[in-house]
Amino acid sequence: MDFELADEQEAFRKVVRDFAASEIDPRAEAWDRDHVFPVDTVLAMGELGLFGLPFPEEYGGSGAPFITLCVAIEELGRVDASMAITLEAGVGLGANPIFTYGTEPQRQQWLPDLCAGRALAAFGLTEPEAGSDTANIRTKGVLDGGTGEWVLDGAKAFITNSGTPITSVISIVARTGPGGDTSVIVVPAGAPGLEVEPPYRKMGWHASDTHGLRLDGCRVPEANLLGQRGRGLAQFLAILDEGRIAIAAVAVGMAQACLEHSVEYAKHRQAFGGPIGRKQVVAFKCADMAVAVENARNLTYKAAWLKDRGRPFKQAAAMAKLYATEAAVVATRDATQIFGGYGYMDETPVSRFYRDAKILEIGEGTSEVQRLVLSRGLGLPAE
C-alpha cells in the first residue's frame, strides 16, 4: 500500500500551512473572543484557491482530487476549526450541490464566484424539529403556476455560512409534493421573504457564521429548482457522504494540533523536579493521542482515496467521520488535562480546541447516525 501523497500535494500542504500560520493563527484567539467572522481572511482563502479546489477549471476551480481538499481542511483545522469549517461547508454543502445537481446555466450563474471565494453558499436542511430525523421536514415549497415562482414557507436551524456579508445563495430543502417528496430550491441571499435570524451564541466555532432562517412567502424563480423535483433528500444524503470525509479532516487537524501542543508543553513544563513528560501518566496520554491521530488520518485519507477513484465510499466515510471526530474530542480533553490550569484559560489554544471539538460529533450526522449507517451496512436491521 502506498500512503504517500503526490509531491505537489505535499507542496500545497506547506502553502496552506504557511498561510494558516501567518494569516489565521495570530488572529484566531481574538476572533474567538469577539465572535468575529473574518471576511477579509475568508476572501484571502479564496484568493489562495481553496474554495475552488475540487471543481473544474471552466468554473474557476483547479480540478484537484478530493483528497487535496481534505489536506487543506486538515491544515486549517490545526490552527482554527472555525476557518476549517467555513471552507468545508462552503465547498461541500454550498458549492458542491450546485455543481453536482445544477443545470449548466445554474453552474455558470453561481459557481464562478463560489469557486473564487468571492461568495459563499449555504445548505438549509436542518430545522427546529428536524435534524437527524430528516423525514420530519416541514418547510413547504409550492409552485405558483401563474407567476412561475416557488413560494417557500418554513424555518431552518443551525445553517453555516448563511448570514455572512458574502453569502450569495442558500439551497433550501422543502416539501414540494405528496407523500413527503422533497426538493432543493436555491434562494438568493436577500430574497424577499427570507429572514436571517441573529447569530447563535455557541459553545465553540465562534468565528464561524451560523444562523437560523425563516421563510415567509419567499418567492424565487421556478428555474431555481436544483436537481430533480422530489429527490431533494436523496441528493442531500449523497452530498453528505462527501461532507463526512471533510468533517473528519477537520477533526484530524485538531487532534494533530493537540498532539503537537501537548508534546511541546510536556517537554518544557517543570513539576516535581523535572519536565512533566517524563511521567508515564502524561507520556502515555501523548502516546495514545499519536495512535488516534494516525488511525484517524488513515481512515480519512482512505475514504477520500475511494471517492477519488469512483469506488463506493459511504461506509468508509461513516467510519472516518465517527472515529476521527470522537478521537478529536478525546484529544482536546486530554490536551486540556495535560496543560492543567493553563488549559482552562482561553489564551491557551487547547481551550479553544476543547470547545470547538464537540460539535464535530454532532454536525453533518451525529456519531449515533454514523453507527446506524455502519450497522445497516453490515446487514443489520438497526433503527
mmCIF file of C-alpha atoms in Angstrom:
data_model
loop_
_atom_site.group_PDB
_atom_site.id
_atom_site.type_symbol
_atom_site.label_atom_id
_atom_site.label_comp_id
_atom_site.label_asym_id
_atom_site.label_seq_id
_atom_site.Cartn_x
_atom_site.Cartn_y
_atom_site.Cartn_z
ATOM 1 C CA MET A 1 0.000 0.000 0.000
ATOM 2 C CA ASP A 2 1.258 3.469 -0.901
ATOM 3 C CA PHE A 3 0.492 6.040 1.775
ATOM 4 C CA GLU A 4 2.438 8.852 0.116
ATOM 5 C CA LEU A 5 0.708 11.900 -1.298
ATOM 6 C CA ALA A 6 1.984 13.333 -4.574
ATOM 7 C CA ASP A 7 4.810 15.858 -4.336
ATOM 8 C CA GLU A 8 2.538 18.666 -5.497
ATOM 9 C CA GLN A 9 0.035 17.804 -2.761
ATOM 10 C CA GLU A 10 2.714 17.976 -0.094
ATOM 11 C CA ALA A 11 3.918 21.269 -1.562
ATOM 12 C CA PHE A 12 0.352 22.539 -1.429
ATOM 13 C CA ARG A 13 0.081 21.402 2.187
ATOM 14 C CA LYS A 14 3.039 23.631 3.011
ATOM 15 C CA VAL A 15 1.429 26.586 1.244
ATOM 16 C CA VAL A 16 -1.771 26.193 3.260
ATOM 17 C CA ARG A 17 0.157 25.599 6.489
ATOM 18 C CA ASP A 18 2.190 28.763 5.963
ATOM 19 C CA PHE A 19 -0.985 30.726 5.203
ATOM 20 C CA ALA A 20 -2.675 29.396 8.337
ATOM 21 C CA ALA A 21 0.380 30.202 10.462
ATOM 22 C CA SER A 22 0.689 33.769 9.190
ATOM 23 C CA GLU A 23 -2.889 34.843 8.488
ATOM 24 C CA ILE A 24 -5.074 32.820 10.875
ATOM 25 C CA ASP A 25 -3.106 31.685 13.909
ATOM 26 C CA PRO A 26 -2.199 35.182 15.201
ATOM 27 C CA ARG A 27 -5.850 36.306 14.986
ATOM 28 C CA ALA A 28 -7.823 33.184 15.907
ATOM 29 C CA GLU A 29 -7.948 33.925 19.635
ATOM 30 C CA ALA A 30 -9.337 37.428 19.056
ATOM 31 C CA TRP A 31 -11.926 36.177 16.550
ATOM 32 C CA ASP A 32 -12.996 33.562 19.058
ATOM 33 C CA ARG A 33 -13.184 36.073 21.904
ATOM 34 C CA ASP A 34 -15.118 38.668 19.934
ATOM 35 C CA HIS A 35 -17.260 36.275 17.848
ATOM 36 C CA VAL A 36 -15.971 37.793 14.599
ATOM 37 C CA PHE A 37 -16.429 36.274 11.155
ATOM 38 C CA PRO A 38 -13.239 37.464 9.375
ATOM 39 C CA VAL A 39 -14.443 38.321 5.888
ATOM 40 C CA ASP A 40 -11.038 39.554 4.696
ATOM 41 C CA THR A 41 -9.342 36.304 5.727
ATOM 42 C CA VAL A 42 -12.032 34.210 4.030
ATOM 43 C CA LEU A 43 -11.573 36.254 0.860
ATOM 44 C CA ALA A 44 -7.817 35.618 1.144
ATOM 45 C CA MET A 45 -8.565 31.885 1.387
ATOM 46 C CA GLY A 46 -10.434 32.297 -1.874
ATOM 47 C CA GLU A 47 -7.506 34.063 -3.489
ATOM 48 C CA LEU A 48 -5.350 31.113 -2.440
ATOM 49 C CA GLY A 49 -7.702 28.892 -4.445
ATOM 50 C CA LEU A 50 -9.082 26.859 -1.540
ATOM 51 C CA PHE A 51 -12.782 27.170 -2.370
ATOM 52 C CA GLY A 52 -12.338 26.000 -5.956
ATOM 53 C CA LEU A 53 -10.092 23.008 -5.300
ATOM 54 C CA PRO A 54 -12.342 20.097 -6.386
ATOM 55 C CA PHE A 55 -14.190 21.876 -9.200
ATOM 56 C CA PRO A 56 -13.330 22.029 -12.914
ATOM 57 C CA GLU A 57 -11.270 24.871 -14.303
ATOM 58 C CA GLU A 58 -14.152 26.002 -16.518
ATOM 59 C CA TYR A 59 -15.898 27.305 -13.380
ATOM 60 C CA GLY A 60 -12.766 28.811 -11.872
ATOM 61 C CA GLY A 61 -11.658 25.741 -9.928
ATOM 62 C CA SER A 62 -8.424 23.796 -10.120
ATOM 63 C CA GLY A 63 -9.748 20.268 -10.731
ATOM 64 C CA ALA A 64 -7.789 18.859 -7.801
ATOM 65 C CA PRO A 65 -8.545 15.457 -6.259
ATOM 66 C CA PHE A 66 -10.883 15.440 -3.272
ATOM 67 C CA ILE A 67 -8.032 14.341 -1.025
ATOM 68 C CA THR A 68 -6.281 17.653 -1.770
ATOM 69 C CA LEU A 69 -9.280 19.494 -0.333
ATOM 70 C CA CYS A 70 -9.012 17.276 2.764
ATOM 71 C CA VAL A 71 -5.342 18.245 3.123
ATOM 72 C CA ALA A 72 -6.285 21.944 3.039
ATOM 73 C CA ILE A 73 -9.096 21.474 5.563
ATOM 74 C CA GLU A 74 -6.794 19.500 7.864
ATOM 75 C CA GLU A 75 -4.165 22.254 7.811
ATOM 76 C CA LEU A 76 -6.734 24.920 8.671
ATOM 77 C CA GLY A 77 -8.086 22.664 11.430
ATOM 78 C CA ARG A 78 -4.621 22.562 13.013
ATOM 79 C CA VAL A 79 -4.979 26.295 13.705
ATOM 80 C CA ASP A 80 -8.671 27.216 13.815
ATOM 81 C CA ALA A 81 -11.710 24.983 13.429
ATOM 82 C CA SER A 82 -13.913 27.969 12.566
ATOM 83 C CA MET A 83 -11.968 28.675 9.383
ATOM 84 C CA ALA A 84 -11.724 24.960 8.594
ATOM 85 C CA ILE A 85 -15.492 24.552 8.795
ATOM 86 C CA THR A 86 -16.039 27.726 6.774
ATOM 87 C CA LEU A 87 -14.088 26.100 3.950
ATOM 88 C CA GLU A 88 -15.606 22.647 4.453
ATOM 89 C CA ALA A 89 -19.194 23.904 4.433
ATOM 90 C CA GLY A 90 -18.569 26.446 1.684
ATOM 91 C CA VAL A 91 -17.290 23.742 -0.644
ATOM 92 C CA GLY A 92 -19.088 20.589 0.463
ATOM 93 C CA LEU A 93 -22.534 21.907 1.404
ATOM 94 C CA GLY A 94 -22.511 25.169 -0.525
ATOM 95 C CA ALA A 95 -20.936 24.842 -3.944
ATOM 96 C CA ASN A 96 -20.912 21.063 -4.385
ATOM 97 C CA PRO A 97 -24.714 20.583 -4.608
ATOM 98 C CA ILE A 98 -24.834 23.249 -7.325
ATOM 99 C CA PHE A 99 -22.016 21.579 -9.227
ATOM 100 C CA THR A 100 -23.397 18.050 -8.784
ATOM 101 C CA TYR A 101 -27.085 18.681 -9.447
ATOM 102 C CA GLY A 102 -27.267 22.086 -11.100
ATOM 103 C CA THR A 103 -28.061 22.759 -14.722
ATOM 104 C CA GLU A 104 -25.354 24.335 -16.830
ATOM 105 C CA PRO A 105 -26.974 27.791 -16.580
ATOM 106 C CA GLN A 106 -27.132 27.398 -12.785
ATOM 107 C CA ARG A 107 -23.472 26.402 -12.668
ATOM 108 C CA GLN A 108 -22.456 29.334 -14.846
ATOM 109 C CA GLN A 109 -24.507 31.729 -12.733
ATOM 110 C CA TRP A 110 -23.271 30.762 -9.266
ATOM 111 C CA LEU A 111 -20.117 28.624 -9.354
ATOM 112 C CA PRO A 112 -17.513 31.138 -10.599
ATOM 113 C CA ASP A 113 -17.929 33.416 -7.566
ATOM 114 C CA LEU A 114 -18.140 30.421 -5.207
ATOM 115 C CA CYS A 115 -15.003 28.804 -6.615
ATOM 116 C CA ALA A 116 -13.133 32.095 -6.398
ATOM 117 C CA GLY A 117 -14.176 32.552 -2.777
ATOM 118 C CA ARG A 118 -15.780 35.889 -3.602
ATOM 119 C CA ALA A 119 -19.068 34.441 -2.352
ATOM 120 C CA LEU A 120 -20.259 31.680 -0.027
ATOM 121 C CA ALA A 121 -23.194 29.316 -0.374
ATOM 122 C CA ALA A 122 -25.096 27.531 2.374
ATOM 123 C CA PHE A 123 -27.330 24.471 2.567
ATOM 124 C CA GLY A 124 -30.583 24.631 4.541
ATOM 125 C CA LEU A 125 -31.675 21.174 5.661
ATOM 126 C CA THR A 126 -31.874 21.133 9.473
ATOM 127 C CA GLU A 127 -34.998 22.555 11.097
ATOM 128 C CA PRO A 128 -36.032 23.263 14.690
ATOM 129 C CA GLU A 129 -37.927 19.949 14.721
ATOM 130 C CA ALA A 130 -35.931 18.013 12.113
ATOM 131 C CA GLY A 131 -32.226 17.286 12.479
ATOM 132 C CA SER A 132 -31.196 13.655 12.167
ATOM 133 C CA ASP A 133 -34.909 12.938 11.577
ATOM 134 C CA THR A 134 -34.900 14.339 8.062
ATOM 135 C CA ALA A 135 -38.293 12.782 7.307
ATOM 136 C CA ASN A 136 -39.847 15.361 9.636
ATOM 137 C CA ILE A 137 -39.007 18.368 7.445
ATOM 138 C CA ARG A 138 -41.861 20.872 7.498
ATOM 139 C CA THR A 139 -40.693 23.665 5.202
ATOM 140 C CA LYS A 140 -43.004 23.750 2.182
ATOM 141 C CA GLY A 141 -42.425 24.804 -1.384
ATOM 142 C CA VAL A 142 -45.445 25.434 -3.621
ATOM 143 C CA LEU A 143 -45.109 26.210 -7.315
ATOM 144 C CA ASP A 144 -47.231 29.185 -8.314
ATOM 145 C CA GLY A 145 -48.141 28.395 -11.908
ATOM 146 C CA GLY A 146 -49.401 31.892 -12.510
ATOM 147 C CA THR A 147 -46.083 33.585 -11.814
ATOM 148 C CA GLY A 148 -43.683 30.703 -12.452
ATOM 149 C CA GLU A 149 -42.263 31.022 -8.935
ATOM 150 C CA TRP A 150 -41.646 28.762 -5.959
ATOM 151 C CA VAL A 151 -43.256 30.035 -2.745
ATOM 152 C CA LEU A 152 -41.390 28.865 0.360
ATOM 153 C CA ASP A 153 -42.634 28.852 3.947
ATOM 154 C CA GLY A 154 -40.864 27.370 6.956
ATOM 155 C CA ALA A 155 -37.814 27.612 9.193
ATOM 156 C CA LYS A 156 -34.256 26.268 9.203
ATOM 157 C CA ALA A 157 -31.800 25.964 12.098
ATOM 158 C CA PHE A 158 -28.020 25.905 12.549
ATOM 159 C CA ILE A 159 -27.196 26.864 8.964
ATOM 160 C CA THR A 160 -23.469 27.532 8.421
ATOM 161 C CA ASN A 161 -22.363 30.412 6.157
ATOM 162 C CA SER A 162 -25.958 31.615 5.795
ATOM 163 C CA GLY A 163 -25.608 35.186 7.046
ATOM 164 C CA THR A 164 -22.167 36.429 6.067
ATOM 165 C CA PRO A 165 -21.659 39.643 4.080
ATOM 166 C CA ILE A 166 -20.528 37.499 1.144
ATOM 167 C CA THR A 167 -23.257 34.814 1.271
ATOM 168 C CA SER A 168 -24.803 34.632 -2.198
ATOM 169 C CA VAL A 169 -27.236 31.687 -2.169
ATOM 170 C CA ILE A 170 -28.809 29.189 0.226
ATOM 171 C CA SER A 171 -30.097 25.847 -1.032
ATOM 172 C CA ILE A 172 -33.318 25.056 0.847
ATOM 173 C CA VAL A 173 -34.756 21.552 1.255
ATOM 174 C CA ALA A 174 -38.556 21.768 1.194
ATOM 175 C CA ARG A 175 -41.562 19.525 0.816
ATOM 176 C CA THR A 176 -42.873 20.022 -2.693
ATOM 177 C CA GLY A 177 -45.285 17.167 -3.215
ATOM 178 C CA PRO A 178 -47.462 14.460 -1.681
ATOM 179 C CA GLY A 179 -46.042 11.556 0.264
ATOM 180 C CA GLY A 180 -43.218 13.557 1.769
ATOM 181 C CA ASP A 181 -41.473 14.304 -1.526
ATOM 182 C CA THR A 182 -38.780 16.938 -1.057
ATOM 183 C CA SER A 183 -36.863 19.149 -3.443
ATOM 184 C CA VAL A 184 -33.939 21.550 -3.209
ATOM 185 C CA ILE A 185 -34.616 25.149 -4.193
ATOM 186 C CA VAL A 186 -31.895 27.805 -4.416
ATOM 187 C CA VAL A 187 -32.743 31.033 -2.604
ATOM 188 C CA PRO A 188 -30.552 34.095 -3.254
ATOM 189 C CA ALA A 189 -29.364 35.979 -0.190
ATOM 190 C CA GLY A 190 -31.613 38.967 0.442
ATOM 191 C CA ALA A 191 -34.606 37.452 -1.345
ATOM 192 C CA PRO A 192 -37.940 38.948 -0.177
ATOM 193 C CA GLY A 193 -39.454 36.696 2.465
ATOM 194 C CA LEU A 194 -36.106 35.279 3.606
ATOM 195 C CA GLU A 195 -35.180 36.351 7.137
ATOM 196 C CA VAL A 196 -31.727 35.575 8.518
ATOM 197 C CA GLU A 197 -32.072 35.418 12.292
ATOM 198 C CA PRO A 198 -29.424 36.768 14.708
ATOM 199 C CA PRO A 199 -26.313 34.587 15.077
ATOM 200 C CA TYR A 200 -26.399 31.848 17.671
ATOM 201 C CA ARG A 201 -24.461 32.039 20.923
ATOM 202 C CA LYS A 202 -22.426 28.847 20.623
ATOM 203 C CA MET A 203 -20.080 26.812 22.794
ATOM 204 C CA GLY A 204 -17.427 26.935 20.096
ATOM 205 C CA TRP A 205 -16.815 27.813 16.449
ATOM 206 C CA HIS A 206 -17.169 31.451 17.475
ATOM 207 C CA ALA A 207 -15.667 32.732 14.212
ATOM 208 C CA SER A 208 -17.935 30.536 12.096
ATOM 209 C CA ASP A 209 -21.168 32.054 10.784
ATOM 210 C CA THR A 210 -24.286 30.169 11.959
ATOM 211 C CA HIS A 211 -27.897 31.370 11.816
ATOM 212 C CA GLY A 212 -31.470 30.243 11.868
ATOM 213 C CA LEU A 213 -33.579 31.119 8.824
ATOM 214 C CA ARG A 214 -37.233 31.923 8.340
ATOM 215 C CA LEU A 215 -39.057 31.782 5.033
ATOM 216 C CA ASP A 216 -42.357 33.619 4.885
ATOM 217 C CA GLY A 217 -43.848 33.591 1.417
ATOM 218 C CA CYS A 218 -40.346 33.684 -0.035
ATOM 219 C CA ARG A 219 -40.572 33.705 -3.834
ATOM 220 C CA VAL A 220 -37.853 32.572 -6.211
ATOM 221 C CA PRO A 221 -37.963 31.653 -9.931
ATOM 222 C CA GLU A 222 -39.108 28.175 -10.929
ATOM 223 C CA ALA A 223 -35.701 27.739 -12.596
ATOM 224 C CA ASN A 224 -34.074 27.763 -9.135
ATOM 225 C CA LEU A 225 -35.060 24.124 -8.590
ATOM 226 C CA LEU A 226 -31.807 22.238 -8.019
ATOM 227 C CA GLY A 227 -31.733 18.725 -9.426
ATOM 228 C CA GLN A 228 -34.852 16.595 -9.749
ATOM 229 C CA ARG A 229 -38.116 17.558 -8.133
ATOM 230 C CA GLY A 230 -38.963 15.086 -5.363
ATOM 231 C CA ARG A 231 -35.345 13.918 -4.978
ATOM 232 C CA GLY A 232 -34.144 16.530 -2.509
ATOM 233 C CA LEU A 233 -33.315 14.278 0.434
ATOM 234 C CA ALA A 234 -31.697 11.622 -1.731
ATOM 235 C CA GLN A 235 -29.500 14.281 -3.310
ATOM 236 C CA PHE A 236 -28.542 15.706 0.061
ATOM 237 C CA LEU A 237 -27.656 12.338 1.573
ATOM 238 C CA ALA A 238 -25.300 11.667 -1.330
ATOM 239 C CA ILE A 239 -23.662 15.064 -0.797
ATOM 240 C CA LEU A 240 -23.416 14.357 2.929
ATOM 241 C CA ASP A 241 -21.217 11.296 2.376
ATOM 242 C CA GLU A 242 -18.517 13.576 0.951
ATOM 243 C CA GLY A 243 -19.066 16.094 3.724
ATOM 244 C CA ARG A 244 -18.439 13.455 6.341
ATOM 245 C CA ILE A 245 -14.957 12.836 4.969
ATOM 246 C CA ALA A 246 -14.269 16.563 5.041
ATOM 247 C CA ILE A 247 -15.515 16.876 8.635
ATOM 248 C CA ALA A 248 -13.165 14.034 9.523
ATOM 249 C CA ALA A 249 -10.328 16.083 8.015
ATOM 250 C CA VAL A 250 -11.207 18.984 10.340
ATOM 251 C CA ALA A 251 -11.033 16.542 13.256
ATOM 252 C CA VAL A 252 -7.667 15.174 12.143
ATOM 253 C CA GLY A 253 -6.227 18.676 12.060
ATOM 254 C CA MET A 254 -7.491 19.486 15.540
ATOM 255 C CA ALA A 255 -6.223 16.210 17.009
ATOM 256 C CA GLN A 256 -2.831 16.720 15.349
ATOM 257 C CA ALA A 257 -2.596 20.210 16.864
ATOM 258 C CA CYS A 258 -3.464 18.880 20.318
ATOM 259 C CA LEU A 259 -0.731 16.252 19.990
ATOM 260 C CA GLU A 260 1.848 18.845 18.974
ATOM 261 C CA HIS A 261 0.888 21.295 21.722
ATOM 262 C CA SER A 262 0.801 18.543 24.344
ATOM 263 C CA VAL A 263 4.216 17.118 23.463
ATOM 264 C CA GLU A 264 5.813 20.563 23.429
ATOM 265 C CA TYR A 265 4.247 21.506 26.761
ATOM 266 C CA ALA A 266 5.180 18.169 28.345
ATOM 267 C CA LYS A 267 8.817 18.696 27.366
ATOM 268 C CA HIS A 268 9.099 22.109 28.993
ATOM 269 C CA ARG A 269 6.570 22.261 31.845
ATOM 270 C CA GLN A 270 8.505 21.680 35.074
ATOM 271 C CA ALA A 271 6.871 19.948 38.032
ATOM 272 C CA PHE A 272 8.120 17.589 40.738
ATOM 273 C CA GLY A 273 11.728 18.230 39.827
ATOM 274 C CA GLY A 274 11.617 17.880 36.041
ATOM 275 C CA PRO A 275 9.525 18.042 32.839
ATOM 276 C CA ILE A 276 6.093 16.502 33.239
ATOM 277 C CA GLY A 277 6.639 14.477 30.058
ATOM 278 C CA ARG A 278 8.875 12.082 31.998
ATOM 279 C CA LYS A 279 5.813 10.903 33.955
ATOM 280 C CA GLN A 280 4.004 7.975 32.374
ATOM 281 C CA VAL A 281 0.616 9.474 33.199
ATOM 282 C CA VAL A 282 1.423 12.328 30.797
ATOM 283 C CA ALA A 283 3.644 10.491 28.317
ATOM 284 C CA PHE A 284 1.072 7.727 27.812
ATOM 285 C CA LYS A 285 -1.683 10.260 27.063
ATOM 286 C CA CYS A 286 0.538 11.674 24.315
ATOM 287 C CA ALA A 287 1.294 8.171 23.018
ATOM 288 C CA ASP A 288 -2.402 7.287 22.840
ATOM 289 C CA MET A 289 -3.083 10.606 21.141
ATOM 290 C CA ALA A 290 -0.467 9.832 18.485
ATOM 291 C CA VAL A 291 -2.074 6.455 17.761
ATOM 292 C CA ALA A 292 -5.517 8.049 17.468
ATOM 293 C CA VAL A 293 -4.246 10.751 15.094
ATOM 294 C CA GLU A 294 -2.576 8.169 12.863
ATOM 295 C CA ASN A 295 -5.681 5.988 12.736
ATOM 296 C CA ALA A 296 -7.978 8.966 12.102
ATOM 297 C CA ARG A 297 -5.812 10.263 9.271
ATOM 298 C CA ASN A 298 -5.580 6.824 7.635
ATOM 299 C CA LEU A 299 -9.364 6.346 7.772
ATOM 300 C CA THR A 300 -9.974 9.836 6.411
ATOM 301 C CA TYR A 301 -7.463 9.615 3.582
ATOM 302 C CA LYS A 302 -8.653 6.143 2.600
ATOM 303 C CA ALA A 303 -12.239 7.368 2.341
ATOM 304 C CA ALA A 304 -11.066 10.289 0.185
ATOM 305 C CA TRP A 305 -8.957 7.901 -1.915
ATOM 306 C CA LEU A 306 -12.006 5.705 -2.550
ATOM 307 C CA LYS A 307 -14.075 8.704 -3.584
ATOM 308 C CA ASP A 308 -11.369 9.973 -5.936
ATOM 309 C CA ARG A 309 -11.312 6.584 -7.670
ATOM 310 C CA GLY A 310 -15.056 6.384 -8.097
ATOM 311 C CA ARG A 311 -15.421 3.469 -5.733
ATOM 312 C CA PRO A 312 -18.155 3.080 -3.080
ATOM 313 C CA PHE A 313 -17.207 5.123 -0.029
ATOM 314 C CA LYS A 314 -20.364 5.506 2.066
ATOM 315 C CA GLN A 315 -19.196 3.095 4.775
ATOM 316 C CA ALA A 316 -15.641 4.418 4.722
ATOM 317 C CA ALA A 317 -16.938 7.986 5.109
ATOM 318 C CA ALA A 318 -19.051 6.994 8.110
ATOM 319 C CA MET A 319 -16.083 5.196 9.705
ATOM 320 C CA ALA A 320 -13.792 8.177 9.155
ATOM 321 C CA LYS A 321 -16.309 10.673 10.495
ATOM 322 C CA LEU A 322 -17.150 8.552 13.531
ATOM 323 C CA TYR A 323 -13.592 7.683 14.529
ATOM 324 C CA ALA A 324 -11.878 10.977 13.716
ATOM 325 C CA THR A 325 -14.418 13.220 15.436
ATOM 326 C CA GLU A 326 -14.531 11.133 18.594
ATOM 327 C CA ALA A 327 -10.727 10.978 18.581
ATOM 328 C CA ALA A 328 -10.615 14.783 18.322
ATOM 329 C CA VAL A 329 -12.916 15.198 21.320
ATOM 330 C CA VAL A 330 -10.703 12.874 23.394
ATOM 331 C CA ALA A 331 -7.527 14.573 22.176
ATOM 332 C CA THR A 332 -8.777 18.037 23.107
ATOM 333 C CA ARG A 333 -9.863 16.823 26.538
ATOM 334 C CA ASP A 334 -6.531 15.122 27.199
ATOM 335 C CA ALA A 335 -4.585 18.130 25.942
ATOM 336 C CA THR A 336 -6.524 20.381 28.293
ATOM 337 C CA GLN A 337 -5.751 17.985 31.149
ATOM 338 C CA ILE A 338 -2.034 17.951 30.304
ATOM 339 C CA PHE A 339 -1.974 21.766 30.317
ATOM 340 C CA GLY A 340 -3.707 21.759 33.701
ATOM 341 C CA GLY A 341 -4.931 25.164 34.871
ATOM 342 C CA TYR A 342 -3.415 26.836 31.820
ATOM 343 C CA GLY A 343 -5.523 24.575 29.612
ATOM 344 C CA TYR A 344 -8.647 26.115 31.105
ATOM 345 C CA MET A 345 -7.594 29.614 30.141
ATOM 346 C CA ASP A 346 -8.904 30.954 26.827
ATOM 347 C CA GLU A 347 -5.461 32.300 25.958
ATOM 348 C CA THR A 348 -4.312 28.703 25.512
ATOM 349 C CA PRO A 349 -5.199 27.190 22.110
ATOM 350 C CA VAL A 350 -6.214 23.845 23.605
ATOM 351 C CA SER A 351 -9.027 25.580 25.499
ATOM 352 C CA ARG A 352 -10.486 26.788 22.206
ATOM 353 C CA PHE A 353 -9.918 23.376 20.611
ATOM 354 C CA TYR A 354 -11.782 21.734 23.502
ATOM 355 C CA ARG A 355 -14.849 23.948 22.945
ATOM 356 C CA ASP A 356 -14.644 23.645 19.163
ATOM 357 C CA ALA A 357 -14.357 19.850 19.047
ATOM 358 C CA LYS A 358 -17.694 18.750 20.470
ATOM 359 C CA ILE A 359 -19.780 19.885 17.509
ATOM 360 C CA LEU A 360 -17.772 17.555 15.255
ATOM 361 C CA GLU A 361 -19.631 14.615 16.824
ATOM 362 C CA ILE A 362 -22.958 16.295 16.006
ATOM 363 C CA GLY A 363 -22.829 18.222 12.727
ATOM 364 C CA GLU A 364 -23.366 16.552 9.327
ATOM 365 C CA GLY A 365 -24.585 13.384 11.009
ATOM 366 C CA THR A 366 -24.165 12.585 14.697
ATOM 367 C CA SER A 367 -21.957 9.764 15.946
ATOM 368 C CA GLU A 368 -25.143 7.805 16.571
ATOM 369 C CA VAL A 369 -26.198 8.265 12.946
ATOM 370 C CA GLN A 370 -22.760 7.075 11.775
ATOM 371 C CA ARG A 371 -23.157 3.923 13.861
ATOM 372 C CA LEU A 372 -26.611 3.451 12.356
ATOM 373 C CA VAL A 373 -25.194 3.772 8.824
ATOM 374 C CA LEU A 374 -22.428 1.314 9.622
ATOM 375 C CA SER A 375 -24.792 -1.170 11.279
ATOM 376 C CA ARG A 376 -27.076 -1.171 8.270
ATOM 377 C CA GLY A 377 -24.061 -1.587 6.024
ATOM 378 C CA LEU A 378 -23.301 -4.759 7.949
ATOM 379 C CA GLY A 379 -26.759 -6.048 7.070
ATOM 380 C CA LEU A 380 -28.290 -5.460 10.492
ATOM 381 C CA PRO A 381 -31.903 -4.156 10.706
ATOM 382 C CA ALA A 382 -30.826 -1.345 13.031
ATOM 383 C CA GLU A 383 -33.226 1.508 13.753
#
